[in-house]
Amino acid sequence: MDRQWGVIWSLIGILIFHTYGVAVKVDIWPKNPLIATGHSIVISCSVTRSATEYTVNQPYFVFNGSLEITNSAFQVAQLNFSLVQLYLTNAQRYMSGPIECRLNESSTFISDTTFLTIADKPRRPNGSCRVYNWDNMTCSWAAQNDNGVPTNVSLFFNRLHYLTANDLYHCPHYDLFKENSCSWLKNDGKDSLKPYTHHWIVLFAENQLGSDYRNISLYPSDYVQPANVNQLRCHAYGSQSGRLSWISPHSGKQLFYRVKYNSSWNENKTLNFASQDHECNLALSDLIPNTVYWVNIDCIPLVENRPTGFWSESQTCQFITEVDVPALAPPVTAGGYRALYQRKLIELFWQPLSKRWANGDVIAYRIRISKNTEFATSDSWRTSTDSANSLVNTESYFMQNVAQRWREEFVNNATVTSMTFHVDEDSSYWMTVEANTSAGFNESLVPEKIIIPNKNSVPLHPDFYIVTTNSHEHNHFYFNWSAVPTATGYTIYWCNRGRNQPNYCEWETVESSLTTHHLHLPNRTCESIRFEISVESVLPSGKTVSSGMKPFDAVYFKDGEISLPEDIKFSDDLSPNSQIITWKIPENEYCQKYAYISHFIIRICNATCYERIVDGFERSVKLYGLSIGETYSIQLKSHSYDRESDFISTANVTIHSPDAHRPVAVIGFTEMANILLQDSIPVTTITVVACCSVAVTLLIIIVLCYQFHWTSKNAIRIVIPKKLSLSKVEINIDSSASYTSQFVSDSMLDVSGCCNVSDITGSPDFRNICDSWNLDQITVSRHDFTKSSKAAENANKLSVMLHARIGNINEDSSPLDLSDYHKVMIK
């Protein structure tokens, strides 16, 4: 009965299928194929319909969920309405993934899926073998990435000189804790390690796509890695030597030892030597005192006098060498001193000695001072080399008498790096600085000498020098100074500033051809630093002498506020047609937040206006060529390098006649007699004679005063301010009618007295000057020497002659007024 019902239901299904045509089937093949990288594959998809079913829909492929296959490696071929094929050439691993075949039916689709796997064939396995201290051998190899296809690597070996498939043996011991490795042990029966027997080893890799293998031929004795050295000991032997000792890892074996040692100063050295002794000893020499040394020792077998195999692991020890005397003196520089109180005190600076060269902790400094009155008794070395031989002889004499000529001072505090000495300003000195450790001073050391010249031998200093910074880069400092012709170099110093700061200075040298310098001092600002500069020159003997440290007045800010003139005052001058203006600028701290004032501009207005330029360090100016009775409007403003302030207006000033032209009162003989007759003094011949004498005396005084007044008005004034060198001299000529100011060069001066003409002027030619100016000869009657120099010392003995005549040389323009500019000092 059941059989009959089965036949009936089958007939009913066939009838429905043929009547309505709803049975459709999609098939894709091959199912889940696996191919090797670089190979090709064809994937087919077919559609099965009923005999009465007909549709225009065609099957299509979907790769990794994408309806559009864009990879050019895939090609699709539509053979008919029921069959489509996908061609893949040069397959790569990234092309692995699901491939689906779909057929759209009504609002849904019918599909079938296969998964394509693309993997690599096994690569030729790589492996290496190592024998540990001749006792056991381990061969290991790298695992292979299966990419979804497991790859198995096996090791086979034989000790014959040839291989056949039947002669191979499996690995005796696969390491359970370390994958991909095989071991041979020292005492393991027939599988025991035989270091001096030839071994054939085969690494065989296999997976579903294929197989590959590698042969390794070796003598285990050539692949030995010795054990570490035993009982390594090291210790210092004095301040520059060390001793090492250890036990060999394998007695009787010839080993090549490598000893590496380095210090805390990154001093790396290596010693190599061979030995087969059971106990080894080694000495290290030329070490740095008071230094930590780290020692590393490893070894490698020596086969036929060449290192063969693998280095053992390193063994390490360390030791510290003993303290010794310093190897060097503390760093000094030629200009590292300050002259104080008119060179009666010298403050000497040095830098701490580096630990690299101290050879121990510095506990004190020794300063040796030698007074040498024979050295540099004149300043002729600055312009001449005539004294070279005498200076060399002086130095030689000095060096031969060191023991008798040194005076020693000690600083028993290693943190102090300066010391002050009383000196004679007229004498020159040599000074040296040495450091001391617990081992003492290095008496064989010849430290660098600092020359402290006497007051007449100090090199010239720059006329102008400033340091600036910016608010947005407060640890960058920019230095500018005027060139010194005799300089062979400059030194910039930065010293601690502050009550609780140690008196410590650092420095950098600058070439003589430069007049600018830039310093970047991280973590430092101008509030904590004091800047100074020195100028160095070379003596004919080859020794360097310096001007010493001169401080910068302040640190200015390029983007700071411009200081304005204040407290402006006017005062009449003894000369007619003139007026003196004085002013001040705000007093500031060393670390100023103000810009540097390069110059002031003064505007003088009456019917017309004209301007005067005055150096930024000046605080007064004398105006000439003003008309008596006229009222002038005067304005001032400050000027920085790239910015300027607004004009500041002052009160108008009216020019008055000088008091020097007031009438002089004269006392007659009668009035004098009445004075003398007071208190009933009888008038006698003696009294009359006395009155006459008094009258004559008063008359002489009046005449002399008038003559002095006339002479002072018509005198030539030579101004030699400080900080300047003689390149020009200003000659100011005043008269009741006009004023003339003219720059006169050195060749126009005739200096007589204690100075030689050649020291200053060379050979002047007065005939050309007289012919060109056509002036009468007069004598300078007043001198203002303000610089301590050779000329200043003998100012009362100098007489300067000029061929000149009182008069207005520049009649067609306003009178020249250059009296406020920097003038010069005799070289």
JSON list of N, CA and C in Angstrom, two decimals, residues 330-383:
[
{"chain": "A", "resi": 330, "resn": "PRO", "atom": "N", "xyz": [92.62, 73.78, 35.15]},
{"chain": "A", "resi": 330, "resn": "PRO", "atom": "CA", "xyz": [91.28, 74.31, 34.86]},
{"chain": "A", "resi": 330, "resn": "PRO", "atom": "C", "xyz": [91.31, 75.24, 33.65]},
{"chain": "A", "resi": 331, "resn": "PRO", "atom": "N", "xyz": [90.26, 75.23, 32.84]},
{"chain": "A", "resi": 331, "resn": "PRO", "atom": "CA", "xyz": [90.23, 76.10, 31.65]},
{"chain": "A", "resi": 331, "resn": "PRO", "atom": "C", "xyz": [90.25, 77.58, 32.03]},
{"chain": "A", "resi": 332, "resn": "VAL", "atom": "N", "xyz": [91.11, 78.33, 31.36]},
{"chain": "A", "resi": 332, "resn": "VAL", "atom": "CA", "xyz": [91.18, 79.78, 31.52]},
{"chain": "A", "resi": 332, "resn": "VAL", "atom": "C", "xyz": [91.23, 80.40, 30.13]},
{"chain": "A", "resi": 333, "resn": "THR", "atom": "N", "xyz": [91.07, 81.69, 30.08]},
{"chain": "A", "resi": 333, "resn": "THR", "atom": "CA", "xyz": [91.19, 82.42, 28.82]},
{"chain": "A", "resi": 333, "resn": "THR", "atom": "C", "xyz": [91.97, 83.70, 29.07]},
{"chain": "A", "resi": 334, "resn": "ALA", "atom": "N", "xyz": [92.58, 84.23, 28.03]},
{"chain": "A", "resi": 334, "resn": "ALA", "atom": "CA", "xyz": [93.47, 85.38, 28.18]},
{"chain": "A", "resi": 334, "resn": "ALA", "atom": "C", "xyz": [92.77, 86.57, 28.81]},
{"chain": "A", "resi": 335, "resn": "GLY", "atom": "N", "xyz": [91.49, 86.76, 28.49]},
{"chain": "A", "resi": 335, "resn": "GLY", "atom": "CA", "xyz": [90.77, 87.91, 29.01]},
{"chain": "A", "resi": 335, "resn": "GLY", "atom": "C", "xyz": [89.91, 87.62, 30.22]},
{"chain": "A", "resi": 336, "resn": "GLY", "atom": "N", "xyz": [90.09, 86.46, 30.85]},
{"chain": "A", "resi": 336, "resn": "GLY", "atom": "CA", "xyz": [89.23, 86.07, 31.95]},
{"chain": "A", "resi": 336, "resn": "GLY", "atom": "C", "xyz": [89.57, 86.73, 33.27]},
{"chain": "A", "resi": 337, "resn": "TYR", "atom": "N", "xyz": [89.63, 88.03, 33.28]},
{"chain": "A", "resi": 337, "resn": "TYR", "atom": "CA", "xyz": [89.89, 88.77, 34.53]},
{"chain": "A", "resi": 337, "resn": "TYR", "atom": "C", "xyz": [89.20, 90.12, 34.46]},
{"chain": "A", "resi": 338, "resn": "ARG", "atom": "N", "xyz": [88.91, 90.68, 35.63]},
{"chain": "A", "resi": 338, "resn": "ARG", "atom": "CA", "xyz": [88.37, 92.03, 35.73]},
{"chain": "A", "resi": 338, "resn": "ARG", "atom": "C", "xyz": [89.38, 92.90, 36.47]},
{"chain": "A", "resi": 339, "resn": "ALA", "atom": "N", "xyz": [89.59, 94.09, 35.95]},
{"chain": "A", "resi": 339, "resn": "ALA", "atom": "CA", "xyz": [90.43, 95.08, 36.63]},
{"chain": "A", "resi": 339, "resn": "ALA", "atom": "C", "xyz": [89.51, 96.02, 37.40]},
{"chain": "A", "resi": 340, "resn": "LEU", "atom": "N", "xyz": [89.72, 96.10, 38.73]},
{"chain": "A", "resi": 340, "resn": "LEU", "atom": "CA", "xyz": [88.84, 96.88, 39.60]},
{"chain": "A", "resi": 340, "resn": "LEU", "atom": "C", "xyz": [89.64, 97.98, 40.28]},
{"chain": "A", "resi": 341, "resn": "TYR", "atom": "N", "xyz": [88.95, 99.04, 40.65]},
{"chain": "A", "resi": 341, "resn": "TYR", "atom": "CA", "xyz": [89.55, 100.13, 41.41]},
{"chain": "A", "resi": 341, "resn": "TYR", "atom": "C", "xyz": [90.83, 100.62, 40.75]},
{"chain": "A", "resi": 342, "resn": "GLN", "atom": "N", "xyz": [90.68, 101.07, 39.48]},
{"chain": "A", "resi": 342, "resn": "GLN", "atom": "CA", "xyz": [91.80, 101.62, 38.71]},
{"chain": "A", "resi": 342, "resn": "GLN", "atom": "C", "xyz": [92.97, 100.64, 38.64]},
{"chain": "A", "resi": 343, "resn": "ARG", "atom": "N", "xyz": [92.62, 99.37, 38.40]},
{"chain": "A", "resi": 343, "resn": "ARG", "atom": "CA", "xyz": [93.58, 98.29, 38.22]},
{"chain": "A", "resi": 343, "resn": "ARG", "atom": "C", "xyz": [94.41, 98.03, 39.47]},
{"chain": "A", "resi": 344, "resn": "LYS", "atom": "N", "xyz": [93.86, 98.35, 40.63]},
{"chain": "A", "resi": 344, "resn": "LYS", "atom": "CA", "xyz": [94.54, 98.02, 41.87]},
{"chain": "A", "resi": 344, "resn": "LYS", "atom": "C", "xyz": [94.09, 96.65, 42.40]},
{"chain": "A", "resi": 345, "resn": "LEU", "atom": "N", "xyz": [92.97, 96.15, 41.88]},
{"chain": "A", "resi": 345, "resn": "LEU", "atom": "CA", "xyz": [92.49, 94.82, 42.20]},
{"chain": "A", "resi": 345, "resn": "LEU", "atom": "C", "xyz": [92.25, 94.05, 40.90]},
{"chain": "A", "resi": 346, "resn": "ILE", "atom": "N", "xyz": [92.61, 92.78, 40.88]},
{"chain": "A", "resi": 346, "resn": "ILE", "atom": "CA", "xyz": [92.36, 91.91, 39.74]},
{"chain": "A", "resi": 346, "resn": "ILE", "atom": "C", "xyz": [91.50, 90.74, 40.22]},
{"chain": "A", "resi": 347, "resn": "GLU", "atom": "N", "xyz": [90.35, 90.55, 39.58]},
{"chain": "A", "resi": 347, "resn": "GLU", "atom": "CA", "xyz": [89.50, 89.40, 39.87]},
{"chain": "A", "resi": 347, "resn": "GLU", "atom": "C", "xyz": [89.68, 88.39, 38.74]},
{"chain": "A", "resi": 348, "resn": "LEU", "atom": "N", "xyz": [90.26, 87.24, 39.05]},
{"chain": "A", "resi": 348, "resn": "LEU", "atom": "CA", "xyz": [90.59, 86.22, 38.07]},
{"chain": "A", "resi": 348, "resn": "LEU", "atom": "C", "xyz": [89.50, 85.15, 38.03]},
{"chain": "A", "resi": 349, "resn": "PHE", "atom": "N", "xyz": [89.15, 84.70, 36.82]},
{"chain": "A", "resi": 349, "resn": "PHE", "atom": "CA", "xyz": [88.11, 83.68, 36.64]},
{"chain": "A", "resi": 349, "resn": "PHE", "atom": "C", "xyz": [88.70, 82.45, 35.95]},
{"chain": "A", "resi": 350, "resn": "TRP", "atom": "N", "xyz": [88.17, 81.30, 36.32]},
{"chain": "A", "resi": 350, "resn": "TRP", "atom": "CA", "xyz": [88.48, 80.06, 35.63]},
{"chain": "A", "resi": 350, "resn": "TRP", "atom": "C", "xyz": [87.22, 79.18, 35.65]},
{"chain": "A", "resi": 351, "resn": "GLN", "atom": "N", "xyz": [87.24, 78.11, 34.90]},
{"chain": "A", "resi": 351, "resn": "GLN", "atom": "CA", "xyz": [86.12, 77.19, 34.87]},
{"chain": "A", "resi": 351, "resn": "GLN", "atom": "C", "xyz": [86.47, 75.91, 35.63]},
{"chain": "A", "resi": 352, "resn": "PRO", "atom": "N", "xyz": [85.47, 75.25, 36.19]},
{"chain": "A", "resi": 352, "resn": "PRO", "atom": "CA", "xyz": [85.76, 73.99, 36.90]},
{"chain": "A", "resi": 352, "resn": "PRO", "atom": "C", "xyz": [86.42, 72.99, 35.95]},
{"chain": "A", "resi": 353, "resn": "LEU", "atom": "N", "xyz": [87.32, 72.23, 36.49]},
{"chain": "A", "resi": 353, "resn": "LEU", "atom": "CA", "xyz": [88.00, 71.21, 35.69]},
{"chain": "A", "resi": 353, "resn": "LEU", "atom": "C", "xyz": [87.05, 70.05, 35.43]},
{"chain": "A", "resi": 354, "resn": "SER", "atom": "N", "xyz": [86.96, 69.63, 34.18]},
{"chain": "A", "resi": 354, "resn": "SER", "atom": "CA", "xyz": [86.08, 68.53, 33.81]},
{"chain": "A", "resi": 354, "resn": "SER", "atom": "C", "xyz": [86.48, 67.26, 34.57]},
{"chain": "A", "resi": 355, "resn": "LYS", "atom": "N", "xyz": [85.48, 66.48, 34.97]},
{"chain": "A", "resi": 355, "resn": "LYS", "atom": "CA", "xyz": [85.77, 65.23, 35.67]},
{"chain": "A", "resi": 355, "resn": "LYS", "atom": "C", "xyz": [86.60, 64.29, 34.81]},
{"chain": "A", "resi": 356, "resn": "ARG", "atom": "N", "xyz": [86.47, 64.47, 33.49]},
{"chain": "A", "resi": 356, "resn": "ARG", "atom": "CA", "xyz": [87.26, 63.61, 32.59]},
{"chain": "A", "resi": 356, "resn": "ARG", "atom": "C", "xyz": [88.74, 63.80, 32.81]},
{"chain": "A", "resi": 357, "resn": "TRP", "atom": "N", "xyz": [89.16, 65.02, 33.14]},
{"chain": "A", "resi": 357, "resn": "TRP", "atom": "CA", "xyz": [90.58, 65.31, 33.29]},
{"chain": "A", "resi": 357, "resn": "TRP", "atom": "C", "xyz": [90.98, 65.58, 34.74]},
{"chain": "A", "resi": 358, "resn": "ALA", "atom": "N", "xyz": [90.01, 65.59, 35.65]},
{"chain": "A", "resi": 358, "resn": "ALA", "atom": "CA", "xyz": [90.35, 65.87, 37.05]},
{"chain": "A", "resi": 358, "resn": "ALA", "atom": "C", "xyz": [91.02, 64.68, 37.72]},
{"chain": "A", "resi": 359, "resn": "ASN", "atom": "N", "xyz": [90.72, 63.45, 37.26]},
{"chain": "A", "resi": 359, "resn": "ASN", "atom": "CA", "xyz": [91.29, 62.22, 37.83]},
{"chain": "A", "resi": 359, "resn": "ASN", "atom": "C", "xyz": [90.93, 62.05, 39.30]},
{"chain": "A", "resi": 360, "resn": "GLY", "atom": "N", "xyz": [89.82, 62.65, 39.71]},
{"chain": "A", "resi": 360, "resn": "GLY", "atom": "CA", "xyz": [89.37, 62.57, 41.09]},
{"chain": "A", "resi": 360, "resn": "GLY", "atom": "C", "xyz": [88.54, 63.79, 41.41]},
{"chain": "A", "resi": 361, "resn": "ASP", "atom": "N", "xyz": [88.02, 63.85, 42.61]},
{"chain": "A", "resi": 361, "resn": "ASP", "atom": "CA", "xyz": [87.25, 65.02, 43.04]},
{"chain": "A", "resi": 361, "resn": "ASP", "atom": "C", "xyz": [88.21, 66.16, 43.37]},
{"chain": "A", "resi": 362, "resn": "VAL", "atom": "N", "xyz": [87.99, 67.31, 42.73]},
{"chain": "A", "resi": 362, "resn": "VAL", "atom": "CA", "xyz": [88.81, 68.49, 43.01]},
{"chain": "A", "resi": 362, "resn": "VAL", "atom": "C", "xyz": [88.46, 69.02, 44.39]},
{"chain": "A", "resi": 363, "resn": "ILE", "atom": "N", "xyz": [89.46, 69.27, 45.20]},
{"chain": "A", "resi": 363, "resn": "ILE", "atom": "CA", "xyz": [89.22, 69.76, 46.55]},
{"chain": "A", "resi": 363, "resn": "ILE", "atom": "C", "xyz": [89.79, 71.16, 46.76]},
{"chain": "A", "resi": 364, "resn": "ALA", "atom": "N", "xyz": [90.64, 71.64, 45.85]},
{"chain": "A", "resi": 364, "resn": "ALA", "atom": "CA", "xyz": [91.21, 72.98, 46.02]},
{"chain": "A", "resi": 364, "resn": "ALA", "atom": "C", "xyz": [91.82, 73.44, 44.71]},
{"chain": "A", "resi": 365, "resn": "TYR", "atom": "N", "xyz": [92.08, 74.74, 44.64]},
{"chain": "A", "resi": 365, "resn": "TYR", "atom": "CA", "xyz": [92.77, 75.35, 43.50]},
{"chain": "A", "resi": 365, "resn": "TYR", "atom": "C", "xyz": [93.99, 76.12, 44.01]},
{"chain": "A", "resi": 366, "resn": "ARG", "atom": "N", "xyz": [95.03, 76.10, 43.20]},
{"chain": "A", "resi": 366, "resn": "ARG", "atom": "CA", "xyz": [96.24, 76.87, 43.52]},
{"chain": "A", "resi": 366, "resn": "ARG", "atom": "C", "xyz": [96.46, 77.90, 42.43]},
{"chain": "A", "resi": 367, "resn": "ILE", "atom": "N", "xyz": [96.56, 79.16, 42.83]},
{"chain": "A", "resi": 367, "resn": "ILE", "atom": "CA", "xyz": [96.82, 80.25, 41.89]},
{"chain": "A", "resi": 367, "resn": "ILE", "atom": "C", "xyz": [98.23, 80.75, 42.13]},
{"chain": "A", "resi": 368, "resn": "ARG", "atom": "N", "xyz": [99.04, 80.71, 41.09]},
{"chain": "A", "resi": 368, "resn": "ARG", "atom": "CA", "xyz": [100.40, 81.23, 41.18]},
{"chain": "A", "resi": 368, "resn": "ARG", "atom": "C", "xyz": [100.46, 82.58, 40.48]},
{"chain": "A", "resi": 369, "resn": "ILE", "atom": "N", "xyz": [101.07, 83.54, 41.14]},
{"chain": "A", "resi": 369, "resn": "ILE", "atom": "CA", "xyz": [101.13, 84.91, 40.65]},
{"chain": "A", "resi": 369, "resn": "ILE", "atom": "C", "xyz": [102.58, 85.34, 40.59]},
{"chain": "A", "resi": 370, "resn": "SER", "atom": "N", "xyz": [102.95, 85.92, 39.46]},
{"chain": "A", "resi": 370, "resn": "SER", "atom": "CA", "xyz": [104.32, 86.42, 39.32]},
{"chain": "A", "resi": 370, "resn": "SER", "atom": "C", "xyz": [104.27, 87.87, 38.90]},
{"chain": "A", "resi": 371, "resn": "LYS", "atom": "N", "xyz": [104.87, 88.72, 39.68]},
{"chain": "A", "resi": 371, "resn": "LYS", "atom": "CA", "xyz": [105.02, 90.12, 39.32]},
{"chain": "A", "resi": 371, "resn": "LYS", "atom": "C", "xyz": [106.30, 90.27, 38.51]},
{"chain": "A", "resi": 372, "resn": "ASN", "atom": "N", "xyz": [106.17, 90.84, 37.32]},
{"chain": "A", "resi": 372, "resn": "ASN", "atom": "CA", "xyz": [107.30, 90.96, 36.42]},
{"chain": "A", "resi": 372, "resn": "ASN", "atom": "C", "xyz": [107.36, 92.39, 35.92]},
{"chain": "A", "resi": 373, "resn": "THR", "atom": "N", "xyz": [108.13, 93.23, 36.58]},
{"chain": "A", "resi": 373, "resn": "THR", "atom": "CA", "xyz": [108.21, 94.64, 36.21]},
{"chain": "A", "resi": 373, "resn": "THR", "atom": "C", "xyz": [108.97, 94.86, 34.91]},
{"chain": "A", "resi": 374, "resn": "GLU", "atom": "N", "xyz": [109.68, 93.82, 34.44]},
{"chain": "A", "resi": 374, "resn": "GLU", "atom": "CA", "xyz": [110.41, 93.97, 33.18]},
{"chain": "A", "resi": 374, "resn": "GLU", "atom": "C", "xyz": [109.51, 93.80, 31.97]},
{"chain": "A", "resi": 375, "resn": "PHE", "atom": "N", "xyz": [108.33, 93.27, 32.19]},
{"chain": "A", "resi": 375, "resn": "PHE", "atom": "CA", "xyz": [107.44, 92.95, 31.07]},
{"chain": "A", "resi": 375, "resn": "PHE", "atom": "C", "xyz": [106.61, 94.16, 30.69]},
{"chain": "A", "resi": 376, "resn": "ALA", "atom": "N", "xyz": [106.56, 94.47, 29.38]},
{"chain": "A", "resi": 376, "resn": "ALA", "atom": "CA", "xyz": [105.63, 95.46, 28.82]},
{"chain": "A", "resi": 376, "resn": "ALA", "atom": "C", "xyz": [105.67, 96.77, 29.58]},
{"chain": "A", "resi": 377, "resn": "THR", "atom": "N", "xyz": [106.84, 97.36, 29.73]},
{"chain": "A", "resi": 377, "resn": "THR", "atom": "CA", "xyz": [106.94, 98.65, 30.42]},
{"chain": "A", "resi": 377, "resn": "THR", "atom": "C", "xyz": [106.49, 99.80, 29.55]},
{"chain": "A", "resi": 378, "resn": "SER", "atom": "N", "xyz": [106.24, 99.58, 28.28]},
{"chain": "A", "resi": 378, "resn": "SER", "atom": "CA", "xyz": [105.68, 100.61, 27.40]},
{"chain": "A", "resi": 378, "resn": "SER", "atom": "C", "xyz": [104.64, 99.96, 26.50]},
{"chain": "A", "resi": 379, "resn": "ASP", "atom": "N", "xyz": [103.90, 100.80, 25.80]},
{"chain": "A", "resi": 379, "resn": "ASP", "atom": "CA", "xyz": [102.85, 100.29, 24.93]},
{"chain": "A", "resi": 379, "resn": "ASP", "atom": "C", "xyz": [103.30, 100.25, 23.48]},
{"chain": "A", "resi": 380, "resn": "SER", "atom": "N", "xyz": [104.61, 100.29, 23.22]},
{"chain": "A", "resi": 380, "resn": "SER", "atom": "CA", "xyz": [105.07, 100.33, 21.83]},
{"chain": "A", "resi": 380, "resn": "SER", "atom": "C", "xyz": [104.79, 99.04, 21.08]},
{"chain": "A", "resi": 381, "resn": "TRP", "atom": "N", "xyz": [104.52, 97.92, 21.80]},
{"chain": "A", "resi": 381, "resn": "TRP", "atom": "CA", "xyz": [104.25, 96.65, 21.11]},
{"chain": "A", "resi": 381, "resn": "TRP", "atom": "C", "xyz": [102.97, 96.72, 20.30]},
{"chain": "A", "resi": 382, "resn": "ARG", "atom": "N", "xyz": [102.10, 97.68, 20.61]},
{"chain": "A", "resi": 382, "resn": "ARG", "atom": "CA", "xyz": [100.84, 97.75, 19.89]},
{"chain": "A", "resi": 382, "resn": "ARG", "atom": "C", "xyz": [101.02, 98.29, 18.48]},
{"chain": "A", "resi": 383, "resn": "THR", "atom": "N", "xyz": [102.14, 98.98, 18.23]},
{"chain": "A", "resi": 383, "resn": "THR", "atom": "CA", "xyz": [102.36, 99.55, 16.90]},
{"chain": "A", "resi": 383, "resn": "THR", "atom": "C", "xyz": [103.69, 99.16, 16.31]}
]
